[in-house]
Coordinates of C-alpha atoms and ligand atoms in Angstrom, one line a residue:
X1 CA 195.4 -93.8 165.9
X2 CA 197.0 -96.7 167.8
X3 CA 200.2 -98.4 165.7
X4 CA 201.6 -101.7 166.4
X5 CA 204.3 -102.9 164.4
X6 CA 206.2 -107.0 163.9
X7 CA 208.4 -108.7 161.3
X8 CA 207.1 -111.9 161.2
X9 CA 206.5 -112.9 164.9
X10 CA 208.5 -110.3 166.2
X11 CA 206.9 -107.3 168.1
X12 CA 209.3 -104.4 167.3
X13 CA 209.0 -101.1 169.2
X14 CA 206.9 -98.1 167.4
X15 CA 208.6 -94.2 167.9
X16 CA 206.0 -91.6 167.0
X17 CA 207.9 -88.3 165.6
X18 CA 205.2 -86.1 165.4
X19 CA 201.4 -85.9 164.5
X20 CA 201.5 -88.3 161.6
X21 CA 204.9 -89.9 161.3
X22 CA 205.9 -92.9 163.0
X23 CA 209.3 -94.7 162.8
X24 CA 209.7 -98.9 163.3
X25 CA 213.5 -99.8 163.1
X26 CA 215.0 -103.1 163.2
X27 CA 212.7 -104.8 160.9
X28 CA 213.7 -108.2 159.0
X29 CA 211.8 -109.1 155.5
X30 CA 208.6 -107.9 156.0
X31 CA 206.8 -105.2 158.3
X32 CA 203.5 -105.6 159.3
X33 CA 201.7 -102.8 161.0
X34 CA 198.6 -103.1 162.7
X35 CA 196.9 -99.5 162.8
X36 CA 193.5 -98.9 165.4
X37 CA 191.3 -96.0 164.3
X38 CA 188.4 -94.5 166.4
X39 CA 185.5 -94.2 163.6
X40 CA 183.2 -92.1 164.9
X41 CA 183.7 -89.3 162.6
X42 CA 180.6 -89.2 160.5
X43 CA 181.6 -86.3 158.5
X44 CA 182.2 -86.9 154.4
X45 CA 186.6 -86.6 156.0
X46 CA 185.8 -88.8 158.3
X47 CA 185.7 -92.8 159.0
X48 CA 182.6 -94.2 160.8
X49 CA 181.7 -97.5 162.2
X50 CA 178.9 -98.9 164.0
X51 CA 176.5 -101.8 163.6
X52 CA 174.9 -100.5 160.9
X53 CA 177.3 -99.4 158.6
X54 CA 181.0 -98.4 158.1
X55 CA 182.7 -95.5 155.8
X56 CA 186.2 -94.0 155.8
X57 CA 187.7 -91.2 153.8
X58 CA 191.4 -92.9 152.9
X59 CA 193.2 -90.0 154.6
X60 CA 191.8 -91.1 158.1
X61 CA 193.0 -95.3 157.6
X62 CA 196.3 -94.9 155.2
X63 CA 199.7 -95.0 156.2
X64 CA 202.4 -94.5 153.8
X65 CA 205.9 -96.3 153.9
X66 CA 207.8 -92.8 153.3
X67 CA 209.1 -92.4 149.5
X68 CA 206.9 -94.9 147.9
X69 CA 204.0 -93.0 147.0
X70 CA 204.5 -93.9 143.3
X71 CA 204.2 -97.9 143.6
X72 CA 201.3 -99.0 143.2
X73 CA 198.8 -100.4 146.2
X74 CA 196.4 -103.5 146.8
X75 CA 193.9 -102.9 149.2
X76 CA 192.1 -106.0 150.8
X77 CA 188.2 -105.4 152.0
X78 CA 186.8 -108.4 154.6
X79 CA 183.3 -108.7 155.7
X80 CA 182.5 -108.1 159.1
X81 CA 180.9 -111.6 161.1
X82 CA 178.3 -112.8 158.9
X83 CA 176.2 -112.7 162.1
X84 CA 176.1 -108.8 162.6
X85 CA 176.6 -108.0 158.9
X86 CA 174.8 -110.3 156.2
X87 CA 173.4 -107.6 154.2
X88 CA 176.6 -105.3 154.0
X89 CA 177.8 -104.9 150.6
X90 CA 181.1 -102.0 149.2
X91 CA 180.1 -99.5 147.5
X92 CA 183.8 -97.6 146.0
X93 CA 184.9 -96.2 143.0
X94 CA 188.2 -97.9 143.6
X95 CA 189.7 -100.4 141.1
X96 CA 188.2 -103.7 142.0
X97 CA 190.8 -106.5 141.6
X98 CA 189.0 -110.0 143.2
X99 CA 186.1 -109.7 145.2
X100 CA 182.7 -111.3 145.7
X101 CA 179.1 -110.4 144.7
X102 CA 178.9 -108.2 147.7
X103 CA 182.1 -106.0 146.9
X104 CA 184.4 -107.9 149.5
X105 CA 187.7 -108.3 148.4
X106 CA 191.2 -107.1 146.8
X107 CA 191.3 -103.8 145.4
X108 CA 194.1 -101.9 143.5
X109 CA 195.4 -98.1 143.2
X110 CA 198.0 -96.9 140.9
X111 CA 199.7 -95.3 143.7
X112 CA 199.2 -93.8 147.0
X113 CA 197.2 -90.4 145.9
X114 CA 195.0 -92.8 144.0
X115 CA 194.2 -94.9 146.8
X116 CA 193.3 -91.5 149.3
X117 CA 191.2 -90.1 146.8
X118 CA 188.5 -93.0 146.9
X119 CA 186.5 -93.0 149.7
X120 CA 184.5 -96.0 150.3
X121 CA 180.6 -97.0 151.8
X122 CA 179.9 -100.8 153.4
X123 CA 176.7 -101.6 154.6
X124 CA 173.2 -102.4 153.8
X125 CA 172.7 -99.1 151.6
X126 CA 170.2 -98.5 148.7
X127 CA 171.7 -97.8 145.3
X128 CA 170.9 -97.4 141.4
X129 CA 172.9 -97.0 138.4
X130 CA 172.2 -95.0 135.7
X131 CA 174.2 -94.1 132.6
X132 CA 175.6 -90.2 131.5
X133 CA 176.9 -90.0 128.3
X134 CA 177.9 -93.9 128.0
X135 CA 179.4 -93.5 131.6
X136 CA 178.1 -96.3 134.2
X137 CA 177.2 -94.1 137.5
X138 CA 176.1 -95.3 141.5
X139 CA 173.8 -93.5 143.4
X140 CA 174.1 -95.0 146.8
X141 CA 171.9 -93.7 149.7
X142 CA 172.8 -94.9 153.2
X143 CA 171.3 -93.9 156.8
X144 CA 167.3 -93.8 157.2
X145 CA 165.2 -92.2 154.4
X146 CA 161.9 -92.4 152.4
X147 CA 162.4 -91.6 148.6
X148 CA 162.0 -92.7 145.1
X149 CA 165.5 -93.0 144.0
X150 CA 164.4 -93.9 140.6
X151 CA 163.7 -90.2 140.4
X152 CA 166.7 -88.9 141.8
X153 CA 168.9 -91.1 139.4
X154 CA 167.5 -89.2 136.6
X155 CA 167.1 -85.9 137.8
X156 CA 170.9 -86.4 138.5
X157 CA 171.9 -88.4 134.8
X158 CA 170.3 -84.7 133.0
X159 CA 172.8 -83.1 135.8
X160 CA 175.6 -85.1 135.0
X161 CA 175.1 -85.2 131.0
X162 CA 174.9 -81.5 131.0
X163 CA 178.2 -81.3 132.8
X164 CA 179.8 -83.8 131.0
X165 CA 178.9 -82.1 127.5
X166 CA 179.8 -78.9 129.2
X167 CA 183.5 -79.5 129.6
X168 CA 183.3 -81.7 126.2
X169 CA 183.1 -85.8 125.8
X170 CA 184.3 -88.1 126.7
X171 CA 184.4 -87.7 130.6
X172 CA 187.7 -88.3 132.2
X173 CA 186.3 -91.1 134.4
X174 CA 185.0 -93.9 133.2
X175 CA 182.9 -94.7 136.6
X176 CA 181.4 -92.3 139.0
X177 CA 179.5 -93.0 142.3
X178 CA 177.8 -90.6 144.2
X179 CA 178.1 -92.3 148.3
X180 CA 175.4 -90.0 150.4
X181 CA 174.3 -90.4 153.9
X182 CA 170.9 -89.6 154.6
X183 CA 170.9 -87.8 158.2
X184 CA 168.9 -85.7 160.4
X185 CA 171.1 -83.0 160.7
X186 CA 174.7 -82.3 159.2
X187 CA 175.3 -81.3 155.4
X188 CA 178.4 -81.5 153.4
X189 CA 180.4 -82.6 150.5
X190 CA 184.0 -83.6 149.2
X191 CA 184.9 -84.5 145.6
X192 CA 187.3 -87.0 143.9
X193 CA 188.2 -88.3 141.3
X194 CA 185.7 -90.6 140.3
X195 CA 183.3 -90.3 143.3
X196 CA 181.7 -88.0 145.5
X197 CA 180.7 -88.3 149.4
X198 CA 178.0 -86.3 150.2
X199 CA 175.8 -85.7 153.6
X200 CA 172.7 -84.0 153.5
X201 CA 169.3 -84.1 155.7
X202 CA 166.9 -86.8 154.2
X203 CA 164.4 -84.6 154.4
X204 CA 165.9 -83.1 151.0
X205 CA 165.2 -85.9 149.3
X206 CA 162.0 -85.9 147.3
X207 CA 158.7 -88.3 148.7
X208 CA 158.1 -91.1 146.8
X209 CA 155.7 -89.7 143.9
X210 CA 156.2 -85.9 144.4
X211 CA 156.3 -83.5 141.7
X212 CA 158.1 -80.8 140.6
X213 CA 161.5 -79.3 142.8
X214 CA 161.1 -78.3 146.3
X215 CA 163.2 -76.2 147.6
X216 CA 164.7 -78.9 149.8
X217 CA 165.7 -81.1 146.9
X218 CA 166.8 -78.2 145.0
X219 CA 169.4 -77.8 147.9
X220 CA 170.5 -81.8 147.7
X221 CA 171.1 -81.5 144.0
X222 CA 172.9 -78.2 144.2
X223 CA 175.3 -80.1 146.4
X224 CA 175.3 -83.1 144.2
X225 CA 176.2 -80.7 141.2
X226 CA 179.0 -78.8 142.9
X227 CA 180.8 -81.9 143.9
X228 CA 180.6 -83.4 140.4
X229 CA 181.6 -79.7 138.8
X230 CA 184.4 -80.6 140.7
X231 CA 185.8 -83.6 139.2
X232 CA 187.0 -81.7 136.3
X233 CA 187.2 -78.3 138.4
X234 CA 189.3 -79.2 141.4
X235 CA 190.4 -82.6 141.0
X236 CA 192.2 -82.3 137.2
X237 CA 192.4 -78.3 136.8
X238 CA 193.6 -77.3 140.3
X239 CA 196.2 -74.1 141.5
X240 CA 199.8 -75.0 140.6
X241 CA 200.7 -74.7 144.3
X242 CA 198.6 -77.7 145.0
X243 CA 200.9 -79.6 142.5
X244 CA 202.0 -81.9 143.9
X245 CA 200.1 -81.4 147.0
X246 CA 201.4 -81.4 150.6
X247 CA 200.0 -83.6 152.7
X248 CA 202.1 -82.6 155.3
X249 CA 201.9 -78.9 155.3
X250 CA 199.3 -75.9 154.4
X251 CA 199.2 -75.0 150.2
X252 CA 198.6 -71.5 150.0
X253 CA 197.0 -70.2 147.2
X254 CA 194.5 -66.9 145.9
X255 CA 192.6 -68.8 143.7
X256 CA 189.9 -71.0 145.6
X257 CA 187.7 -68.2 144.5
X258 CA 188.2 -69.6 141.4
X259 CA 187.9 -73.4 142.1
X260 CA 184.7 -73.1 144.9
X261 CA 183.3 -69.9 143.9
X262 CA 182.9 -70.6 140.0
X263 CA 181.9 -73.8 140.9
X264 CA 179.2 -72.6 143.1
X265 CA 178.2 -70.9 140.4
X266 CA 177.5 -73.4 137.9
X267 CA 176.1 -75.8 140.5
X268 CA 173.2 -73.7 139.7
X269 CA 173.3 -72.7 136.4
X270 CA 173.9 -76.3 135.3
X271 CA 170.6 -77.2 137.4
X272 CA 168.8 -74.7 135.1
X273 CA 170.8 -75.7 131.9
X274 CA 169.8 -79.5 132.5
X275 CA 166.8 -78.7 132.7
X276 CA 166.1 -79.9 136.5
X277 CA 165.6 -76.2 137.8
X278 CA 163.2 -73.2 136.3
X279 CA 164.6 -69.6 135.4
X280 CA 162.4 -68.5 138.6
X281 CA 164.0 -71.0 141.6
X282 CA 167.4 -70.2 139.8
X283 CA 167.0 -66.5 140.3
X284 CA 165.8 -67.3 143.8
X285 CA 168.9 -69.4 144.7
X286 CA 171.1 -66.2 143.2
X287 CA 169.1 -63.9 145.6
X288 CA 169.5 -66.3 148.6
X289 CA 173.1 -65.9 147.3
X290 CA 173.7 -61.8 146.9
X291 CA 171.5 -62.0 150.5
X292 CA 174.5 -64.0 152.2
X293 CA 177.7 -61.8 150.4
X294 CA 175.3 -58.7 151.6
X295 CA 174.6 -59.9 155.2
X296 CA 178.9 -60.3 155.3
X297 CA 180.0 -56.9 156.3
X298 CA 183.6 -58.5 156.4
X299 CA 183.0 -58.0 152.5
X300 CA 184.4 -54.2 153.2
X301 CA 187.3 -55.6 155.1
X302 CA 189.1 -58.9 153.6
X303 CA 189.2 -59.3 149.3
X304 CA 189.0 -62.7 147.6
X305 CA 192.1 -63.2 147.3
X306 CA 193.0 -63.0 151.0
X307 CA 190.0 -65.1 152.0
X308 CA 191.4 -68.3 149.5
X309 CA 194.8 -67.2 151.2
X310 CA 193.4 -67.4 154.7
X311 CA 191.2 -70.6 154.2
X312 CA 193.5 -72.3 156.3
X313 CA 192.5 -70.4 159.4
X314 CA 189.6 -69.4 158.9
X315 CA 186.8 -71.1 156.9
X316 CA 186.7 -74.3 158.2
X317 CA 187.4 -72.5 162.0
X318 CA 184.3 -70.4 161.8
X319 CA 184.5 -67.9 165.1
X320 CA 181.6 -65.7 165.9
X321 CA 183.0 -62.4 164.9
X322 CA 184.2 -63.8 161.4
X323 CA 181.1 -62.0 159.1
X324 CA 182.5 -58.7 160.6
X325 CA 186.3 -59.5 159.4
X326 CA 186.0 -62.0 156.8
X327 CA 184.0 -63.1 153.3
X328 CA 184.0 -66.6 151.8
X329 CA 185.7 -67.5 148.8
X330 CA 182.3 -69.5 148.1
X331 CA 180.0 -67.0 148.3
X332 CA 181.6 -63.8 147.1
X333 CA 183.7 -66.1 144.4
X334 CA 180.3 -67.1 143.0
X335 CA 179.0 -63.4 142.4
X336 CA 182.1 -62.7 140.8
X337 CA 181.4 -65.7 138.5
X338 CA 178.6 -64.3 137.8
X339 CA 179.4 -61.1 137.7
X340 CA 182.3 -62.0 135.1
X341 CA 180.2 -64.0 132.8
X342 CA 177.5 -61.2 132.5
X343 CA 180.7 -58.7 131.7
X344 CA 181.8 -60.8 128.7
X345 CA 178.8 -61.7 127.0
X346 CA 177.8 -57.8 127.2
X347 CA 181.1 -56.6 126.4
X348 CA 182.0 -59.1 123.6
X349 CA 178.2 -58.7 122.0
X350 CA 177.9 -62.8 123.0
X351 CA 181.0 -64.0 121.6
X352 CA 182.8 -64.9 124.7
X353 CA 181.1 -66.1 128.2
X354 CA 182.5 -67.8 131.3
X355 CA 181.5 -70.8 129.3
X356 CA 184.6 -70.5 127.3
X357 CA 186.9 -69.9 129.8
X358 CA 186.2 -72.4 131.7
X359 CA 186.6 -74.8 128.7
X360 CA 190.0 -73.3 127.9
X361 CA 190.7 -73.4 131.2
X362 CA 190.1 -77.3 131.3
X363 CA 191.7 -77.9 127.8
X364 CA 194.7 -75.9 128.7
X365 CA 195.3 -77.3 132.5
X366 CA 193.2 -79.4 133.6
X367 CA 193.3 -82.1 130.6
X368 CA 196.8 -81.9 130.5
X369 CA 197.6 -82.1 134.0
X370 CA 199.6 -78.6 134.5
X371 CA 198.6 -76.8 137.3
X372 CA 197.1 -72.6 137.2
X373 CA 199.7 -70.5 137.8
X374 CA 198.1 -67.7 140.4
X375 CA 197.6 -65.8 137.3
X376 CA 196.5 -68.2 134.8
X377 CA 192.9 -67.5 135.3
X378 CA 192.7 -64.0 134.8
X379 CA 195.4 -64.1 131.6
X380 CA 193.0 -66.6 130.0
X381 CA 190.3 -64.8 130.3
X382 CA 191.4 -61.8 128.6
X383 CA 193.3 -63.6 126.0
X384 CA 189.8 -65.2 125.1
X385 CA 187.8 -62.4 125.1
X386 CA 190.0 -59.6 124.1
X387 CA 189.1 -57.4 126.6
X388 CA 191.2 -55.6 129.3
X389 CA 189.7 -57.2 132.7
X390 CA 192.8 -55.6 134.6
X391 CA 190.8 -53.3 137.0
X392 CA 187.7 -55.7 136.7
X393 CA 189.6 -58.4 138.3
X394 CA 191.5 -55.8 140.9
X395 CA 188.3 -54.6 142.2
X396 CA 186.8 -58.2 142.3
X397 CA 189.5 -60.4 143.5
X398 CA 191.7 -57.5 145.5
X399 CA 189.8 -55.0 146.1
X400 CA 186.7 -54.7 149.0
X401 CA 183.8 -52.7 146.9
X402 CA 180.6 -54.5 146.0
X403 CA 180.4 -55.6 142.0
X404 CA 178.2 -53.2 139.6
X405 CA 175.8 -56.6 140.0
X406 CA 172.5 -54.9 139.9
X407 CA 174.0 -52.4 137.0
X408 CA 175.1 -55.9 135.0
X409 CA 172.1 -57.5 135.9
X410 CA 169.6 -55.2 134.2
X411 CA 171.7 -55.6 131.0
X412 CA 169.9 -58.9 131.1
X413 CA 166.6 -58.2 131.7
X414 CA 166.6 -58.7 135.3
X415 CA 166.2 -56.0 138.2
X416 CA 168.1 -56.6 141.6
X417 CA 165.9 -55.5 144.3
X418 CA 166.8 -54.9 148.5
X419 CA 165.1 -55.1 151.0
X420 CA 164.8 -55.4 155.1
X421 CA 165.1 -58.6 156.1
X422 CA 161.8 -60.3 158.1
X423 CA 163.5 -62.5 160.7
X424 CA 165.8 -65.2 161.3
X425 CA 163.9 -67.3 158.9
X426 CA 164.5 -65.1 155.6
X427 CA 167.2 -66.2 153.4
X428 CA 166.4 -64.0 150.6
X429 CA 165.8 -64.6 146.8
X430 CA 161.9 -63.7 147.1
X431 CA 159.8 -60.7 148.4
X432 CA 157.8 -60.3 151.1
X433 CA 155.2 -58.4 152.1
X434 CA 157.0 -55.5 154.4
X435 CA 154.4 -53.3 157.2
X436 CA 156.9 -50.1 157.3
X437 CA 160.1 -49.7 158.5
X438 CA 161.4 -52.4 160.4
X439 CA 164.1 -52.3 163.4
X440 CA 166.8 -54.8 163.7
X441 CA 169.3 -55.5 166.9
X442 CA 172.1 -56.1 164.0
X443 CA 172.6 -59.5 164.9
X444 CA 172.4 -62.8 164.3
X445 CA 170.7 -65.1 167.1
X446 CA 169.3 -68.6 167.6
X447 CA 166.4 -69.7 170.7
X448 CA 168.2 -70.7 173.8
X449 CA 166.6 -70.9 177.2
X450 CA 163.6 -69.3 176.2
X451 CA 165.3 -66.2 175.1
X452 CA 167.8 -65.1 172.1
X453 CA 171.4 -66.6 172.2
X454 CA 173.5 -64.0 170.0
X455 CA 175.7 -65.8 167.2
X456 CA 177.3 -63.3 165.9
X457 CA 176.8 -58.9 166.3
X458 CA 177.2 -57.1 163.1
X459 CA 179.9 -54.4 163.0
X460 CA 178.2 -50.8 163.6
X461 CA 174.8 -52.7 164.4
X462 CA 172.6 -51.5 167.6
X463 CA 173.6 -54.7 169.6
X464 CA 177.4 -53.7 168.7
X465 CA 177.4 -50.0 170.2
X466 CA 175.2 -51.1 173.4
X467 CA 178.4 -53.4 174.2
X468 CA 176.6 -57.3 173.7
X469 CA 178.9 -59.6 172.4
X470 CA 178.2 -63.0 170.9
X471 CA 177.5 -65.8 173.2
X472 CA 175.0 -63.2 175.2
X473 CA 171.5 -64.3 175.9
X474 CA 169.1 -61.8 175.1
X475 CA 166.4 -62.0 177.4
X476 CA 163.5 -58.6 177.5
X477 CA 163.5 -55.6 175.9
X478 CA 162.3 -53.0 177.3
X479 CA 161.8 -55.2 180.6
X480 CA 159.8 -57.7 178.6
X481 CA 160.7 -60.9 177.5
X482 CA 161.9 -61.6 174.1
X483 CA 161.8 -64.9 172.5
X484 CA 162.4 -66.2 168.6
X485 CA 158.5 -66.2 168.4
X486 CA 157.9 -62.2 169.9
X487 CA 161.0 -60.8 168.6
X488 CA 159.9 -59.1 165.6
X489 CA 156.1 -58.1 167.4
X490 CA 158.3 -56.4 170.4
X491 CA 160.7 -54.5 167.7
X492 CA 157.8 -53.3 165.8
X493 CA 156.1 -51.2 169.2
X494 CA 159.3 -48.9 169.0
X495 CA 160.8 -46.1 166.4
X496 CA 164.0 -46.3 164.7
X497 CA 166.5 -44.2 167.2
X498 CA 164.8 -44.9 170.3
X499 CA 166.9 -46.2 172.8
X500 CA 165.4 -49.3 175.4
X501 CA 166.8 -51.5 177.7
X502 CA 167.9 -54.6 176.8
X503 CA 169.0 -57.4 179.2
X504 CA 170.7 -60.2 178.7
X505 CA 173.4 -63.1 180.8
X506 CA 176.6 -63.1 180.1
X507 CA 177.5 -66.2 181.5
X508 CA 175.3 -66.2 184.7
X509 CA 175.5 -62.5 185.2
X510 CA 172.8 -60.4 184.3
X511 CA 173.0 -56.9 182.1
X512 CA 171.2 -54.2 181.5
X513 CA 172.3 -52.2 178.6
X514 CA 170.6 -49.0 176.3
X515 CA 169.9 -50.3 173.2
X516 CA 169.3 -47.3 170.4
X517 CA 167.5 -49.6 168.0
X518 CA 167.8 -48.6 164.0
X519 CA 166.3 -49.4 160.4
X520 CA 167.2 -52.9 159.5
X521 CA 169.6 -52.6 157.0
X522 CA 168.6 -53.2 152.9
X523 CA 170.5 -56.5 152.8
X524 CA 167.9 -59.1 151.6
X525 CA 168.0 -59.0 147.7
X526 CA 166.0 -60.9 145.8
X527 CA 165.8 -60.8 141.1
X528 CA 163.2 -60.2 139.1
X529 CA 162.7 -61.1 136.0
X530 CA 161.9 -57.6 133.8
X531 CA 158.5 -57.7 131.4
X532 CA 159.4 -54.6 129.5
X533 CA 162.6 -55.0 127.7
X534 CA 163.9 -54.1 124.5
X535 CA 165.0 -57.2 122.1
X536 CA 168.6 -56.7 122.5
X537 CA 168.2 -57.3 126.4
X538 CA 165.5 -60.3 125.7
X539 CA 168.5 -62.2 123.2
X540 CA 170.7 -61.3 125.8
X541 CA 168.6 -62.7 128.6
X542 CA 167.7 -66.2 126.2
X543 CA 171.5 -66.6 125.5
X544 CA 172.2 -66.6 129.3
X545 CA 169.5 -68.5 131.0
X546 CA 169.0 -71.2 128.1
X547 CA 167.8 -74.3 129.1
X548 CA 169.1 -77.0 127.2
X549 CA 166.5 -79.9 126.2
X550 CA 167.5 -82.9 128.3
X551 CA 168.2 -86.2 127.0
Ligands
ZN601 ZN1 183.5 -77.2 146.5

């Protein structure tokens, strides 16, 4: 970021004191600073520019004049040349104040965090409104895609209706947009208060005319339901250490397994509740789900609780040996959600679920703007259900054992099954037919110069004890070459304990190592949904995966 500073015509010397405070002294009535920023940041964080469109996330253009976060802020929008830009229109959930058919003009914030926490689209987008519970939404598409947003916008007003009622009417927003880029590779989303920016391959999106939910789309309004789960999770019931929050320095909490795993959770099972997603593709996503907790042998090492603490360092730094030290709050957060709701409907005979917490939780904090004390969560939810969840929670959130899922799980009528994984390809959540035992080199690997590039080697795995480390580039086994394509052909011509050779560069040197190859390990789960149950499983069952009618 380049800073230029004047009062009136008078250039006036800018100090920088350190990565984002600047100091301008000697100033008469009015300061006017003229900030530069490199957009080229496509990212939902980020601020982009080019000739087809522009976006930035507030925290990437705003400067604040120290202490005056409270007053409140009007933001002036200008059109680009009319030559390179005639189409380009705003798309923000900001307050508008005066601007022109196309969105150009003065908006307002109440005060500085308002003003970050609306991130804004310009350019020659596609969008449609649609209407959730009396609240006017966008659903703006930029970047290149083919789709029938019609389709979308109502797939996502059942989504968003079934959230809303969820937490209870009215909204707290009277506006939402969604802003999404369409791309050919990237994926991510951020929430706010009143908006969401989401990226996603536009391959997710459905072809104009297709039926039913491919798994693609499945995974676009997954992300679209998280980020809105958010806007009452996250952006109005947050930790107490994030209030206020720091701009300037980490907020350390334990509880984002609360805030990103729960919500990860009922991304889905709103999908299902809405009606936009079958009991079958839901108990798919949750096996794609237990697969990715069990392919994490950093589960054994580092609990919930010091994986929200961590985030700092670690999640959004991902290093190749993190699987083998660390879990995600996401992930493992989400089969504790589920773990937890399955725990009190069974133990309360169907009087309490996670529903209700999360509704008191909302009522209590998040409606009332109080922050969750870094016990709040678990205090509620044995005040609500009247149970003692003392060593539930300890072993969940503290400790490193797996959850009794699969014991939980058959309560309700469905069996948890494992398996070897198949390949790089298999994510889980479904059989497949197996052909005996098969061998794994207990890594993780992508095709590079037509052999194996190792992402990361599992602790304990057969590529771990022959001494390859990540970044190596498997090449033959055996003295034959291995590729993505052969991989799983060349394993199968060996026995579990038989030791080959296995060559590989490390860098440009080339290494021969003895690889003792061994049974893949069972960590590929996928559910089932059990035929012969007894009725007090089956009510269970209906009471947990109902789908409500949509609107
Ligand atoms: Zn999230």
């Amino acid at each position: 970021m380049h800073v230029e500073a004047r009062s009136g015509r008078e250039p006036l010397p800018v100090e920088k004191l350190s990565a984002a405070m600047w100091v301008v002294r000697g100033a008469g009535r009015t300061l006017t600073l003229t900030i530069t920023v490199y957009a080229l940041d496509q990212s939902v964080r980020g601020a982009w520019l080019d000739r087809q469109r522009g976006y930035f996330n507030g925290p990437c253009l705003f400067l604040l004049p120290e202490g005056r976060d409270a007053e409140s802020i009007e933001v002036t929008l200008e059109p680009p040349p009319h030559s390179l830009a005639a189409d380009w229109r705003v798309a923000t959930a900001l307050t508008r104040e005066t601007v022109d058919e196309s969105g150009f003009g003065a908006y307002t914030a109440a005060d500085y965090d308002e003003l970050l926490d609306h991130p804004v689209e310009i350019g020659d987008f596609e969008s449609v409104e649609f209407i959730a519970c009396g609240v006017p939404h966008h659903l703006v598409v930029a970047g290149r895609f083919e789709s029938d947003l019609e389709r979308v916008a109502s797939d996502l007003a059942q989504i968003c209706t079934a959230q809303i009622e969820f937490f209870g009417r009215p909204a707290p927003f009277d506006r939402y947009w969604f802003l999404c880029l369409a791309v050919g590779e990237g994926y991510g989303g951020l929430e706010h208060r009143a908006s969401t920016s989401l990226m996603f391959n536009r391959d997710e999106l459905p072809k104009p005319g297709e039926q039913g939910q491919p798994r693609d789309y499945q995974r676009f309004l997954a992300l679209a339901s998280h980020e809105y789960f958010h806007t009452w999770h996250v952006k109005r019931s947050k930790p107490a250490a994030f209030v206020p929050y720091r701009l300037d320095q980490r907020n350390y909490t334990r509880l984002l397994w609360v805030f990103e795993g729960i919500t990860s959770y009922y991304q889905d099972l709103l999908l299902l509740r809405s009606g936009v997603l079958s009991v079958a593709a839901l108990l798919q996503r949750f096996g794609e789900l237990l697969t990715r907790v069990y392919r994490t042998p950093g589960r054994f090492k580092q609990s919930l609780a010091e994986s929200s603490f961590d985030a700092w360092d670690v999640l959004y730094r991902p290093e190749p040996n993190h699987p083998n030290t660390s879990i995600s709050y996401y992930t493992k957060g989400a089969l504790v959600a589920l773990a937890l709701d399955l725990k009190l409907r069974l133990e309360t005979a169907g009087r309490t679920s996670l529903d209700d917490v999360m509704r008191a939780l909302w009522q209590r904090y998040g409606a009332r703007g109080v922050g969750v004390p870094e016990d709040g969560f678990e205090q509620l939810a044995a005040e609500l259900s009247g149970l003692d969840l003392a060593q539930f929670f300890d072993a969940a959130i503290r400790g490193t054992d797996d959850l009794p899922l699969a014991e939980l799980l058959g309560k309700f009528g469905v069996a948890h099954e494992l398996r070897a994984s198949t390949g790089s390809d298999d994510s889980g959540g479904t059989p497949r037919a197996g052909n005996g035992e098969v061998l794994a080199l207990g890594a993780g690997y992508r095709a590079r110069d037509g052999g194996l590039e190792l992402t990361t080697v599992l602790e304990g795995g057969s590529a771990q004890r022959a001494g390859l480390n990540p970044g190596d580039l498997l090449v033959a086994l055996d003295r034959l070459r291995v590729n993505e394509r052969n991989l799983r052909r060349r394993l199968a011509r060996f026995e579990s304990g038989e030791r080959v050779t296995a060559t590989a560069f490390r860098g440009d040197e080339l290494l021969e190592v003895g690889l003792v190859l061994k049974a893949a390990p069972l960590d590929t789960c996928y559910l089932v949904q059990q035929e012969q149950i007894d009725a007090e499983t089956a009510k269970r069952r209906d009471a947990w995966l109902k789908q409500v009618t949509a609107p």
